[in-house]
Tab-separated table of C-alpha atoms in Angstrom:
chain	number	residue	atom	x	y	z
R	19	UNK	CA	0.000	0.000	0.000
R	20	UNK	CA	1.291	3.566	-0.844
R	21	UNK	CA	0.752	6.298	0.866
R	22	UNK	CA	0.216	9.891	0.544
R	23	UNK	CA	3.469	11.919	0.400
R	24	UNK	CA	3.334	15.110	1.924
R	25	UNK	CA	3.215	17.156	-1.635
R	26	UNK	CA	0.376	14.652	-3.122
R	27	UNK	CA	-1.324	16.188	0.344
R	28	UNK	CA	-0.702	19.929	-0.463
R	29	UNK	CA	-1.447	19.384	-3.768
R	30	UNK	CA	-5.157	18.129	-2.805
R	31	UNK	CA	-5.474	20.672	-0.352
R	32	UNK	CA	-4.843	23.524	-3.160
R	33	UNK	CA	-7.414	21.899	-5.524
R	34	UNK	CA	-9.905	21.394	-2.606
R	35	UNK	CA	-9.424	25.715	-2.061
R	36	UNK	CA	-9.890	26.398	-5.452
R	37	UNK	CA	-12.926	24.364	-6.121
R	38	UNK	CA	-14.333	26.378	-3.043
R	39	UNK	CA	-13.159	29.837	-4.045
R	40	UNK	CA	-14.707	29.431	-7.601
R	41	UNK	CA	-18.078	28.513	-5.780
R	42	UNK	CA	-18.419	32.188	-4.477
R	43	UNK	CA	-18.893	32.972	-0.605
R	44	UNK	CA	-21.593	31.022	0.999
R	45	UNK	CA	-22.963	32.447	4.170
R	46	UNK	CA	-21.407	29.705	6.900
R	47	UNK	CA	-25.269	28.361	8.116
R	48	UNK	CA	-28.391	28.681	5.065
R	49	UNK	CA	-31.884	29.178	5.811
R	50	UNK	CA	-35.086	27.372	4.637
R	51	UNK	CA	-36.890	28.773	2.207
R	52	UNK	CA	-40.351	29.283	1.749
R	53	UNK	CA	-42.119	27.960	-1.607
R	54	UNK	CA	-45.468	28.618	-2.871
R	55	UNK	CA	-46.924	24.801	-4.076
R	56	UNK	CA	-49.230	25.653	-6.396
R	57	UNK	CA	-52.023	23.703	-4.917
R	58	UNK	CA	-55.379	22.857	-6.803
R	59	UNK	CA	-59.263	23.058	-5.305
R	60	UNK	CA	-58.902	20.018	-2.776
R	61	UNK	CA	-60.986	17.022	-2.682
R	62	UNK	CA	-60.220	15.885	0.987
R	63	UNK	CA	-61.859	13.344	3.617
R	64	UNK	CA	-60.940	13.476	7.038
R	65	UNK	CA	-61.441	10.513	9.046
R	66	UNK	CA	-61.493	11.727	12.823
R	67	UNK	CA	-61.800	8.139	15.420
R	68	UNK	CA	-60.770	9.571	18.638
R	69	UNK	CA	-60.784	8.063	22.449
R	70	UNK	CA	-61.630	10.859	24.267
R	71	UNK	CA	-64.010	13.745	22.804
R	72	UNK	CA	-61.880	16.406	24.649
R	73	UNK	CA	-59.315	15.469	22.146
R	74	UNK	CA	-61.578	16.513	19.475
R	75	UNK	CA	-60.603	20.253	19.635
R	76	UNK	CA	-56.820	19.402	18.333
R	77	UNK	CA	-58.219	17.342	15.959
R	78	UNK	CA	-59.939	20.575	13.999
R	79	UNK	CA	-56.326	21.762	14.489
R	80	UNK	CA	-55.852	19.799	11.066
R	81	UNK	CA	-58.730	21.027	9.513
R	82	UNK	CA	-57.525	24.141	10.257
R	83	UNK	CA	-54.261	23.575	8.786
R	84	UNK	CA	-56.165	22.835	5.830
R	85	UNK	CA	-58.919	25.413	4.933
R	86	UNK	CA	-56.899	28.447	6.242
R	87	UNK	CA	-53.348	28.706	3.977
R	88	UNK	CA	-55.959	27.798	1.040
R	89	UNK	CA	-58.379	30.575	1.957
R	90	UNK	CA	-55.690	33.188	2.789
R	91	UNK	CA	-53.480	34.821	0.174
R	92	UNK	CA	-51.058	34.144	-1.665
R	93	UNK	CA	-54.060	31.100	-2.723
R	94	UNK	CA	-57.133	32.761	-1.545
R	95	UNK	CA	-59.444	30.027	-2.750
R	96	UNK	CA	-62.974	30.663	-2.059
R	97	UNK	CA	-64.826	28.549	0.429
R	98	UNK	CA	-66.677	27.130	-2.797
R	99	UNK	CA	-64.107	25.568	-4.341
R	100	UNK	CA	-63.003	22.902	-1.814
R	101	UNK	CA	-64.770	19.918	-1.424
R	102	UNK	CA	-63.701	19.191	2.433
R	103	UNK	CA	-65.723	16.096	4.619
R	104	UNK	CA	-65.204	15.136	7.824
R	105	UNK	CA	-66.048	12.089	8.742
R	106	UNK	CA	-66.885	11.135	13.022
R	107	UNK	CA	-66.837	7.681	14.269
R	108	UNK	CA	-65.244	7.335	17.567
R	109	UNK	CA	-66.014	9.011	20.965
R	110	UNK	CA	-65.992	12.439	19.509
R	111	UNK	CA	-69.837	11.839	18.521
R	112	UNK	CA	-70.702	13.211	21.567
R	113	UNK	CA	-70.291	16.556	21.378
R	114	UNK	CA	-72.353	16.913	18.261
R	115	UNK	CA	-75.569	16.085	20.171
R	116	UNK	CA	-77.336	19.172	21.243
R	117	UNK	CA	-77.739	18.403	24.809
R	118	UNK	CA	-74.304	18.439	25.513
R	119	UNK	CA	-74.205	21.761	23.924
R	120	UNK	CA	-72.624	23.713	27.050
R	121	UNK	CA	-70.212	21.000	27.489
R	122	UNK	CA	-68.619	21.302	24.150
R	123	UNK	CA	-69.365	25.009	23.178
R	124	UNK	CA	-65.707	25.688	21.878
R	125	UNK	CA	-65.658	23.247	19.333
R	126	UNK	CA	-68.917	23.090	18.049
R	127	UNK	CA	-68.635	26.891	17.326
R	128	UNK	CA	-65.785	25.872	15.838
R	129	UNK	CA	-67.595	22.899	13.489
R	130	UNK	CA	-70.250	25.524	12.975
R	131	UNK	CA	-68.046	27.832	11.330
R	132	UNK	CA	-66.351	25.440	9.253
R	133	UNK	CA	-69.275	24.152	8.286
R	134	UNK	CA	-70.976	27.795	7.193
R	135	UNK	CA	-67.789	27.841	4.653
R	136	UNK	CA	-68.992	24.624	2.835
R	137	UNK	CA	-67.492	21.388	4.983
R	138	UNK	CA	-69.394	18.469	5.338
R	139	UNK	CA	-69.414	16.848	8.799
R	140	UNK	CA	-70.581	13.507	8.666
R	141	UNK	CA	-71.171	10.579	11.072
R	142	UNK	CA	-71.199	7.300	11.501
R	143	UNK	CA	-74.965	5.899	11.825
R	144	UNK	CA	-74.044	2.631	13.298
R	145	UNK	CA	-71.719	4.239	16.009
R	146	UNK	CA	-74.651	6.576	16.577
R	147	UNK	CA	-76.741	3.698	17.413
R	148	UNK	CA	-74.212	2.911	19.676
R	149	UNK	CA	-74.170	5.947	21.684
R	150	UNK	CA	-78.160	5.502	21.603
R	151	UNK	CA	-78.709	8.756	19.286
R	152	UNK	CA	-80.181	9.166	16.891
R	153	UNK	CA	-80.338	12.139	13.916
R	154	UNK	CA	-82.679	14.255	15.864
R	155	UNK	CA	-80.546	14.536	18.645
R	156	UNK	CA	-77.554	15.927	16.231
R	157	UNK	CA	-76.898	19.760	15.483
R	158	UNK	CA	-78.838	20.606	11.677
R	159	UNK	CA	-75.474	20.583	10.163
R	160	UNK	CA	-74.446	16.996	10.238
R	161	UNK	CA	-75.347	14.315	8.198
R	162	UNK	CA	-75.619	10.549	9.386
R	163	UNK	CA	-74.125	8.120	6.924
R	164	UNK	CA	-74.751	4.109	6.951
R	165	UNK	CA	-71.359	3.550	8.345
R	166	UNK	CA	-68.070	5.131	8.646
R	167	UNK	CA	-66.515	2.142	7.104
R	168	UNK	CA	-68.687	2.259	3.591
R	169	UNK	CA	-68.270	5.949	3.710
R	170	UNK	CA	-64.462	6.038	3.896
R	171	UNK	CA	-64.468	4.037	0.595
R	172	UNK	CA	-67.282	6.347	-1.135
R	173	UNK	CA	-65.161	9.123	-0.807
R	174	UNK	CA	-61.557	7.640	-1.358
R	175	UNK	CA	-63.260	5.782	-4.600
R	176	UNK	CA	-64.175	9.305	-5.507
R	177	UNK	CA	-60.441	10.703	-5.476
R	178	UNK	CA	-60.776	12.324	-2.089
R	179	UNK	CA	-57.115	12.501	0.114
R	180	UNK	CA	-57.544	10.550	3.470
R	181	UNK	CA	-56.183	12.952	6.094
R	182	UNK	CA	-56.333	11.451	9.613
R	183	UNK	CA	-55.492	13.660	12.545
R	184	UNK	CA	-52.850	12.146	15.407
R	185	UNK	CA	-54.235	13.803	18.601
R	186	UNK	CA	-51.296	12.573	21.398
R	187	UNK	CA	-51.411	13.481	24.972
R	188	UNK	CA	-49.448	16.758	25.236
R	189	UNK	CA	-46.882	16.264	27.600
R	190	UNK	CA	-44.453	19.252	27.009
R	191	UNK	CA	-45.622	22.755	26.038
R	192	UNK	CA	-43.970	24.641	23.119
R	193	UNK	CA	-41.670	26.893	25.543
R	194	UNK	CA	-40.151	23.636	27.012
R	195	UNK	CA	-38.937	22.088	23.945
R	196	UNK	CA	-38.158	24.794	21.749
């Protein structure tokens, strides 16, 4: 085996400096940079199954994080032109019935707004049945499907993105990890 004399190592050195010096100066750290996708009117189902209906409020966080960027410029769709459904099968069916309207205020203003810009919430009949409601006991602005299982396939058969929110326990807030 040969090794490297000590010129071969200058010499690799020099052509290592000069194929940096003819890239320019390059700040030491880059930044991200922000694009513009340019997204199309979005056909999108998502399936919320939660265990605890408290956890339904983060849960809208990702409907959130799709209707507003699209809404608000630089894409500034109009409500119209997003076909959005959400789709309830789990615990979370609670809080649509009216009686428990003062328990979960927050979130179904929140539903109710969504749902005044053209989203379809939808849920599941035969977990209804479950929960021993029925469609009169629901707010006017859901629907009750067969099942949540049939429905999922309507809508995915129909080119609609499956989005399906991850609601963990929060154990840390923002300020402790960042």
């Amino acid at each position: 085996m040969r090794y490297p004399t000590p010129r071969h190592l200058l010499c690799s050195l020099c052509a290592g400096v000069a194929v940096l010096g003819s890239m320019g100066s390059a700040p030491a750290m880059a930044q991200a940079k922000s694009i513009q996708t340019p997204y199309q009117n979005p056909k999108a189902l998502i399936d919320i199954y939660l265990d605890d209906p408290a956890k339904l409020g983060s849960a809208l966080y990702w409907l959130r994080g799709l209707v507003n960027p699209l809404t608000e410029a630089p894409y500034s769709m109009f409500a119209e032109d997003m076909n959005i459904v959400v789709l309830m099968h789990g615990t979370e069916i609670v809080t649509l019935a009216r009686k428990n309207e003062e328990r979960y205020q927050e979130v179904v203003q929140r539903m109710r707004y969504y749902a005044g810009m053209g989203v379809k919430f939808k849920v599941c009949g035969l977990a209804l049945q479950d929960f021993q409601y029925t469609a009169n006991d629901l707010y006017d602005f859901v629907e009750v499907t067969p099942s949540a299982l049939t429905e999922l396939m309507h809508w995915q058969n129909r080119g609609y993105a499956l989005i399906t929110p991850q609601v963990h326990d929060k154990k840390f807030s923002i300020e402790q990890i960042r």
